[in-house]
Amino acid sequence: MKELTIRENEAGQRLDKFLTKYMNRAPKSFLYKMLRKKNITLNGKKAEGREILAPGDTVKLFLSDDTIHSFSEHKEFTCQGPDSSSVGNPLKPDIIYEDAHTLFINKPVGMLSQKARPDDVSLVEYLTSYLLSTGQITQDELRTFHPAVCNRLDRNTSGIVAAGKSLAALQKLSAMFRDRSIRKYYLCLVSGTVAHKARLKGYLEKDQRTNRVTVRKEGAVPDHSGAFIETEYRPLRSAGGTTLLEVHLITGKTHQIRAHLAAEGHPLIGDYKYGNRKINDRFKRSYGLQSQMLHSYRLCFPRCTGELALLSEKELLADAPDLFVKICRDRGVM
């Protein structure tokens, strides 16, 4: 017999979902049969599987150790990274805020938010390594809950990425990003002089083959195919043919800020996909700049309760990368 106690980070999910993670090789038909026969119980009682788990709940598996082992296949987490060979030498993210349920990281340029391929090392691996090394999660807990990020930034965009340390916080944070109740602000350096603030609306279409998007202004054509996008910006300072903008990202689609501003004639400095190659080459020669100057620097939260109560009406700020700051200062816009 195996007794499992539900921890804070596992709560909020259905019992059957928990069981399929714990015994990830077991057929669902087997798990439901064991529930019907009371070989698996919840808090000492018969369960159907759709019950929502709470911290402190006990799940008892009246199964042999061999049966549990045969239906379980879990590899121990190890992380290979540029500054670490394993979890024993943890990969520590640049944390700007942390509480019992959430963690916010200032992602550097060049790092993936999530894996694109199985052998990638992304921000999620840094997060998991950090939580393991600080004792906030165990290898056993990783069988039923994996820390994850709630929003994603392009590999070459820096700034704030939110992560959930418990399932409930992860679900609630993700929902807030989806319903746009969290306000997201970016800093970017663009080509040209921008004199006035503006609110842009349009439609974005993505070419999966080239990973490039096209923006059409609202009302430009009668056919409104594509995803609706909305971007708001205000100029902070202009000098030397460039402008530092604060951008409020209202919707959050692929390459939205980069493509929307390029469509307005103000592409981001360093953006070879949507920008001006001649200008970008000049910055590359002068500074070694190889990516767009775009930084997610501020998140503003509404009133929050429950697991997110400590974030209620809070503002989080992330410092821009050193190269970003140097270029802006040299241009006289910061």
Short mmCIF file of C-alpha atoms in Angstrom, two decimals:
data_model
loop_
_atom_site.label_atom_id
_atom_site.label_comp_id
_atom_site.label_asym_id
_atom_site.label_seq_id
_atom_site.Cartn_x
_atom_site.Cartn_y
_atom_site.Cartn_z
CA MET A 1 0.00 0.00 0.00
CA LYS A 2 1.21 3.49 -0.89
CA GLU A 3 -0.13 6.63 0.78
CA LEU A 4 0.30 9.98 -0.96
CA THR A 5 -0.36 13.35 0.65
CA ILE A 6 -1.36 16.13 -1.70
CA ARG A 7 0.99 19.09 -1.45
CA GLU A 8 0.28 22.73 -2.16
CA ASN A 9 1.74 22.62 -5.64
CA GLU A 10 -0.33 19.57 -6.63
CA ALA A 11 -3.69 20.88 -5.41
CA GLY A 12 -6.37 22.17 -7.76
CA GLN A 13 -6.31 19.25 -10.21
CA ARG A 14 -8.69 16.33 -10.62
CA LEU A 15 -7.84 13.09 -8.89
CA ASP A 16 -7.79 11.15 -12.17
CA LYS A 17 -5.35 13.68 -13.69
CA PHE A 18 -3.10 13.30 -10.66
CA LEU A 19 -3.17 9.52 -10.95
CA THR A 20 -2.32 9.53 -14.66
CA LYS A 21 0.75 11.62 -13.85
CA TYR A 22 1.82 9.49 -10.88
CA MET A 23 1.37 6.20 -12.75
CA ASN A 24 1.99 7.54 -16.22
CA ARG A 25 2.09 4.13 -17.93
CA ALA A 26 -1.19 2.87 -16.49
CA PRO A 27 -4.21 2.71 -18.83
CA LYS A 28 -7.03 4.97 -17.74
CA SER A 29 -9.33 1.95 -17.75
CA PHE A 30 -7.11 0.35 -15.08
CA LEU A 31 -7.16 3.47 -12.90
CA TYR A 32 -10.96 3.82 -13.09
CA LYS A 33 -11.35 0.10 -12.29
CA MET A 34 -9.15 0.52 -9.22
CA LEU A 35 -11.26 3.49 -8.14
CA ARG A 36 -14.49 1.52 -8.55
CA LYS A 37 -13.08 -1.39 -6.53
CA LYS A 38 -11.78 1.00 -3.82
CA ASN A 39 -8.21 -0.11 -4.49
CA ILE A 40 -7.55 3.61 -4.84
CA THR A 41 -9.26 5.87 -2.29
CA LEU A 42 -9.37 9.58 -1.48
CA ASN A 43 -9.34 10.53 2.20
CA GLY A 44 -10.31 6.97 3.09
CA LYS A 45 -13.43 6.96 0.90
CA LYS A 46 -14.44 5.69 -2.51
CA ALA A 47 -13.78 8.24 -5.26
CA GLU A 48 -14.85 8.65 -8.88
CA GLY A 49 -11.77 10.47 -10.15
CA ARG A 50 -13.32 13.86 -10.90
CA GLU A 51 -12.82 15.17 -7.36
CA ILE A 52 -10.65 18.32 -7.12
CA LEU A 53 -7.69 17.75 -4.85
CA ALA A 54 -6.89 20.07 -1.95
CA PRO A 55 -3.69 20.41 0.12
CA GLY A 56 -3.55 17.71 2.80
CA ASP A 57 -5.80 15.23 0.96
CA THR A 58 -4.58 11.64 1.16
CA VAL A 59 -4.64 9.24 -1.76
CA LYS A 60 -4.13 5.58 -0.88
CA LEU A 61 -3.05 3.05 -3.49
CA PHE A 62 -3.89 -0.48 -2.30
CA LEU A 63 -1.57 -1.89 -4.93
CA SER A 64 1.66 -3.84 -4.71
CA ASP A 65 4.95 -2.00 -5.06
CA ASP A 66 5.64 -4.04 -8.21
CA THR A 67 2.35 -2.94 -9.77
CA ILE A 68 2.99 0.73 -8.99
CA HIS A 69 6.54 0.46 -10.30
CA SER A 70 5.49 -1.30 -13.52
CA PHE A 71 2.99 1.45 -14.28
CA SER A 72 5.43 4.27 -13.52
CA GLU A 73 8.17 5.69 -15.72
CA HIS A 74 9.79 8.84 -14.40
CA LYS A 75 13.28 10.09 -15.14
CA GLU A 76 15.17 12.13 -12.59
CA PHE A 77 15.43 15.75 -13.66
CA THR A 78 18.90 16.87 -14.68
CA CYS A 79 19.74 20.09 -16.44
CA GLN A 80 22.64 20.74 -18.78
CA GLY A 81 23.25 24.43 -19.28
CA PRO A 82 25.89 26.96 -20.31
CA ASP A 83 26.96 27.67 -16.73
CA SER A 84 26.08 24.39 -15.05
CA SER A 85 26.60 20.70 -15.64
CA SER A 86 23.75 19.41 -13.47
CA VAL A 87 21.25 20.30 -10.77
CA GLY A 88 24.05 19.82 -8.25
CA ASN A 89 25.40 23.10 -9.59
CA PRO A 90 22.03 24.89 -10.00
CA LEU A 91 21.13 27.21 -12.81
CA LYS A 92 19.91 30.32 -11.01
CA PRO A 93 17.55 32.61 -12.90
CA ASP A 94 17.52 36.39 -12.43
CA ILE A 95 14.58 36.58 -10.01
CA ILE A 96 12.85 39.94 -9.57
CA TYR A 97 10.01 38.73 -7.33
CA GLU A 98 9.16 35.51 -5.51
CA ASP A 99 6.55 34.33 -3.01
CA ALA A 100 5.20 30.93 -1.95
CA HIS A 101 3.16 30.50 -5.14
CA THR A 102 4.75 32.62 -7.88
CA LEU A 103 8.10 33.65 -9.27
CA PHE A 104 9.01 36.33 -11.82
CA ILE A 105 12.22 36.15 -13.82
CA ASN A 106 14.09 38.71 -15.91
CA LYS A 107 14.81 36.57 -18.97
CA PRO A 108 18.03 37.42 -20.85
CA VAL A 109 18.31 37.82 -24.60
CA GLY A 110 19.07 34.51 -26.31
CA MET A 111 17.17 32.21 -23.93
CA LEU A 112 14.02 30.30 -24.86
CA SER A 113 11.02 30.70 -22.57
CA GLN A 114 10.07 27.06 -23.21
CA LYS A 115 11.71 24.19 -25.04
CA ALA A 116 11.35 24.07 -28.81
CA ARG A 117 13.21 20.74 -29.07
CA PRO A 118 13.75 17.96 -26.50
CA ASP A 119 17.45 18.81 -26.05
CA ASP A 120 16.87 22.56 -25.50
CA VAL A 121 17.63 24.22 -22.16
CA SER A 122 14.99 26.88 -21.62
CA LEU A 123 13.90 29.17 -18.81
CA VAL A 124 11.70 26.33 -17.50
CA GLU A 125 14.79 24.18 -16.89
CA TYR A 126 16.46 27.07 -15.04
CA LEU A 127 13.30 27.46 -12.95
CA THR A 128 13.07 23.76 -12.11
CA SER A 129 16.77 23.57 -11.25
CA TYR A 130 16.42 26.57 -8.92
CA LEU A 131 13.36 25.14 -7.12
CA LEU A 132 15.08 21.78 -6.65
CA SER A 133 18.29 23.33 -5.34
CA THR A 134 16.38 25.48 -2.82
CA GLY A 135 14.23 22.57 -1.59
CA GLN A 136 10.98 24.08 -2.83
CA ILE A 137 10.21 20.99 -4.89
CA THR A 138 11.49 17.41 -4.84
CA GLN A 139 12.25 14.92 -7.58
CA ASP A 140 9.23 12.90 -6.38
CA GLU A 141 6.93 15.93 -6.67
CA LEU A 142 8.04 16.38 -10.28
CA ARG A 143 6.12 13.19 -11.03
CA THR A 144 2.80 15.02 -10.59
CA PHE A 145 3.59 18.72 -11.01
CA HIS A 146 6.02 20.52 -13.31
CA PRO A 147 6.79 24.21 -12.70
CA ALA A 148 5.99 26.21 -15.81
CA VAL A 149 5.92 29.73 -17.21
CA CYS A 150 2.65 31.57 -17.80
CA ASN A 151 3.75 33.88 -20.62
CA ARG A 152 6.36 33.60 -23.32
CA LEU A 153 8.82 36.02 -24.85
CA ASP A 154 10.69 35.55 -28.13
CA ARG A 155 14.18 34.09 -27.70
CA ASN A 156 15.77 37.48 -28.46
CA THR A 157 13.35 39.56 -26.38
CA SER A 158 14.37 40.15 -22.78
CA GLY A 159 12.28 40.87 -19.73
CA ILE A 160 9.67 39.61 -17.29
CA VAL A 161 8.41 36.05 -17.48
CA ALA A 162 5.91 34.82 -14.87
CA ALA A 163 6.04 31.32 -13.42
CA GLY A 164 3.77 29.29 -11.15
CA LYS A 165 5.26 27.33 -8.27
CA SER A 166 1.91 25.66 -7.56
CA LEU A 167 -0.74 24.37 -9.94
CA ALA A 168 -3.40 26.74 -8.61
CA ALA A 169 -1.16 29.79 -9.04
CA LEU A 170 -0.11 28.63 -12.50
CA GLN A 171 -3.74 28.28 -13.58
CA LYS A 172 -4.78 31.67 -12.16
CA LEU A 173 -1.79 33.55 -13.57
CA SER A 174 -2.28 31.99 -16.99
CA ALA A 175 -5.95 32.99 -16.95
CA MET A 176 -5.02 36.59 -16.11
CA PHE A 177 -2.64 36.77 -19.05
CA ARG A 178 -5.35 35.36 -21.31
CA ASP A 179 -8.04 37.79 -20.17
CA ARG A 180 -5.54 40.71 -20.26
CA SER A 181 -6.20 41.78 -16.67
CA ILE A 182 -2.40 41.98 -16.24
CA ARG A 183 -1.12 45.06 -18.06
CA LYS A 184 2.16 44.43 -19.94
CA TYR A 185 4.60 47.22 -20.86
CA TYR A 186 7.72 47.06 -23.00
CA LEU A 187 10.62 49.37 -23.81
CA CYS A 188 11.90 49.45 -27.38
CA LEU A 189 14.22 51.59 -29.46
CA VAL A 190 12.80 52.30 -32.91
CA SER A 191 14.02 54.00 -36.05
CA GLY A 192 12.75 57.51 -36.72
CA THR A 193 11.23 60.29 -34.63
CA VAL A 194 7.92 59.48 -32.97
CA ALA A 195 6.26 62.65 -31.71
CA HIS A 196 2.88 61.46 -30.40
CA LYS A 197 1.38 58.53 -28.56
CA ALA A 198 -0.96 56.25 -30.49
CA ARG A 199 -3.21 53.22 -30.21
CA LEU A 200 -2.87 50.88 -33.19
CA LYS A 201 -5.42 48.28 -34.28
CA GLY A 202 -5.14 45.75 -37.08
CA TYR A 203 -5.05 42.13 -38.14
CA LEU A 204 -2.09 39.80 -38.04
CA GLU A 205 -1.50 36.78 -40.25
CA LYS A 206 1.34 34.34 -39.69
CA ASP A 207 3.24 32.40 -42.33
CA GLN A 208 4.15 29.16 -40.55
CA ARG A 209 6.78 28.33 -43.18
CA THR A 210 8.81 31.51 -42.70
CA ASN A 211 7.76 32.28 -39.09
CA ARG A 212 6.97 35.78 -40.24
CA VAL A 213 3.78 37.77 -39.70
CA THR A 214 2.00 40.37 -41.83
CA VAL A 215 -0.01 43.23 -40.36
CA ARG A 216 -2.99 44.87 -42.02
CA LYS A 217 -4.44 48.04 -40.54
CA GLU A 218 -7.98 48.01 -39.29
CA GLY A 219 -10.35 49.06 -42.07
CA ALA A 220 -7.71 48.67 -44.78
CA VAL A 221 -9.65 45.88 -46.48
CA PRO A 222 -13.16 44.52 -46.00
CA ASP A 223 -11.87 41.01 -45.32
CA HIS A 224 -10.85 40.89 -41.66
CA SER A 225 -9.13 37.52 -41.70
CA GLY A 226 -6.31 36.90 -39.27
CA ALA A 227 -6.00 37.63 -35.56
CA PHE A 228 -7.08 41.02 -34.23
CA ILE A 229 -4.22 42.92 -32.57
CA GLU A 230 -4.06 46.11 -30.55
CA THR A 231 -0.90 47.96 -29.55
CA GLU A 232 -0.56 51.23 -27.64
CA TYR A 233 2.63 53.27 -27.37
CA ARG A 234 3.98 56.59 -26.14
CA PRO A 235 7.34 58.17 -26.99
CA LEU A 236 9.67 58.71 -24.03
CA ARG A 237 12.45 60.56 -25.86
CA SER A 238 13.73 61.04 -29.41
CA ALA A 239 17.27 61.85 -30.52
CA GLY A 240 19.62 61.07 -33.39
CA GLY A 241 16.95 59.56 -35.60
CA THR A 242 15.74 57.08 -32.97
CA THR A 243 12.97 57.06 -30.37
CA LEU A 244 12.64 55.18 -27.10
CA LEU A 245 9.04 53.98 -26.79
CA GLU A 246 7.00 52.55 -23.95
CA VAL A 247 4.62 50.04 -25.50
CA HIS A 248 1.47 48.74 -23.83
CA LEU A 249 0.84 45.32 -25.35
CA ILE A 250 -2.94 44.96 -25.23
CA THR A 251 -3.22 41.76 -27.24
CA GLY A 252 -0.27 39.39 -27.32
CA LYS A 253 0.32 37.72 -30.67
CA THR A 254 3.48 36.43 -32.35
CA HIS A 255 5.92 39.27 -33.16
CA GLN A 256 3.09 41.77 -32.58
CA ILE A 257 5.13 44.75 -31.39
CA ARG A 258 7.88 44.21 -33.97
CA ALA A 259 5.53 43.84 -36.94
CA HIS A 260 3.04 46.50 -35.84
CA LEU A 261 5.66 49.21 -35.38
CA ALA A 262 7.43 48.23 -38.61
CA ALA A 263 4.11 48.60 -40.42
CA GLU A 264 3.92 52.15 -39.04
CA GLY A 265 7.36 52.96 -40.46
CA HIS A 266 9.21 52.68 -37.14
CA PRO A 267 10.90 49.27 -37.04
CA LEU A 268 12.85 48.20 -33.97
CA ILE A 269 16.59 48.76 -34.02
CA GLY A 270 18.34 45.41 -34.40
CA ASP A 271 15.31 43.63 -35.86
CA TYR A 272 16.51 41.93 -39.05
CA LYS A 273 13.20 40.17 -39.69
CA TYR A 274 11.03 43.32 -39.89
CA GLY A 275 13.51 46.18 -39.76
CA ASN A 276 15.97 48.15 -41.87
CA ARG A 277 19.09 46.10 -42.67
CA LYS A 278 21.32 49.12 -43.35
CA ILE A 279 20.48 50.72 -39.99
CA ASN A 280 20.78 47.40 -38.17
CA ASP A 281 24.18 46.72 -39.72
CA ARG A 282 25.40 50.09 -38.46
CA PHE A 283 24.40 49.21 -34.87
CA LYS A 284 25.88 45.76 -35.25
CA ARG A 285 29.25 47.21 -36.27
CA SER A 286 29.22 49.82 -33.50
CA TYR A 287 27.89 47.72 -30.61
CA GLY A 288 27.81 44.09 -31.66
CA LEU A 289 24.00 44.24 -31.51
CA GLN A 290 22.50 41.06 -32.96
CA SER A 291 18.87 41.16 -31.82
CA GLN A 292 15.93 43.52 -31.62
CA MET A 293 15.94 46.13 -28.86
CA LEU A 294 12.78 45.01 -27.10
CA HIS A 295 12.47 44.52 -23.35
CA SER A 296 9.42 43.57 -21.26
CA TYR A 297 10.06 45.83 -18.31
CA ARG A 298 6.81 46.28 -16.37
CA LEU A 299 3.79 44.25 -15.24
CA CYS A 300 0.84 45.84 -13.43
CA PHE A 301 -1.57 43.62 -11.52
CA PRO A 302 -5.25 44.18 -10.68
CA ARG A 303 -6.72 43.32 -7.29
CA CYS A 304 -5.92 39.65 -6.62
CA THR A 305 -7.05 37.11 -4.04
CA GLY A 306 -6.16 33.59 -2.93
CA GLU A 307 -2.78 32.31 -4.08
CA LEU A 308 -2.12 35.61 -5.87
CA ALA A 309 -3.11 37.91 -2.99
CA LEU A 310 0.46 39.16 -2.50
CA LEU A 311 0.47 40.40 -6.11
CA SER A 312 -2.67 42.49 -5.61
CA GLU A 313 -2.28 45.90 -7.31
CA LYS A 314 1.48 45.37 -7.44
CA GLU A 315 3.85 46.69 -10.09
CA LEU A 316 6.91 44.62 -11.05
CA LEU A 317 9.88 46.13 -12.86
CA ALA A 318 12.81 44.45 -14.64
CA ASP A 319 16.06 46.24 -15.47
CA ALA A 320 16.90 46.42 -19.17
CA PRO A 321 20.04 44.58 -20.37
CA ASP A 322 23.33 46.47 -20.13
CA LEU A 323 23.72 46.72 -23.91
CA PHE A 324 20.18 48.07 -24.26
CA VAL A 325 20.92 50.78 -21.67
CA LYS A 326 24.31 51.66 -23.20
CA ILE A 327 22.89 52.14 -26.70
CA CYS A 328 19.98 54.22 -25.41
CA ARG A 329 22.30 56.43 -23.39
CA ASP A 330 24.70 56.85 -26.28
CA ARG A 331 21.77 57.87 -28.48
CA GLY A 332 20.62 60.35 -25.85
CA VAL A 333 17.19 58.80 -25.29
CA MET A 334 17.75 57.44 -21.77
#
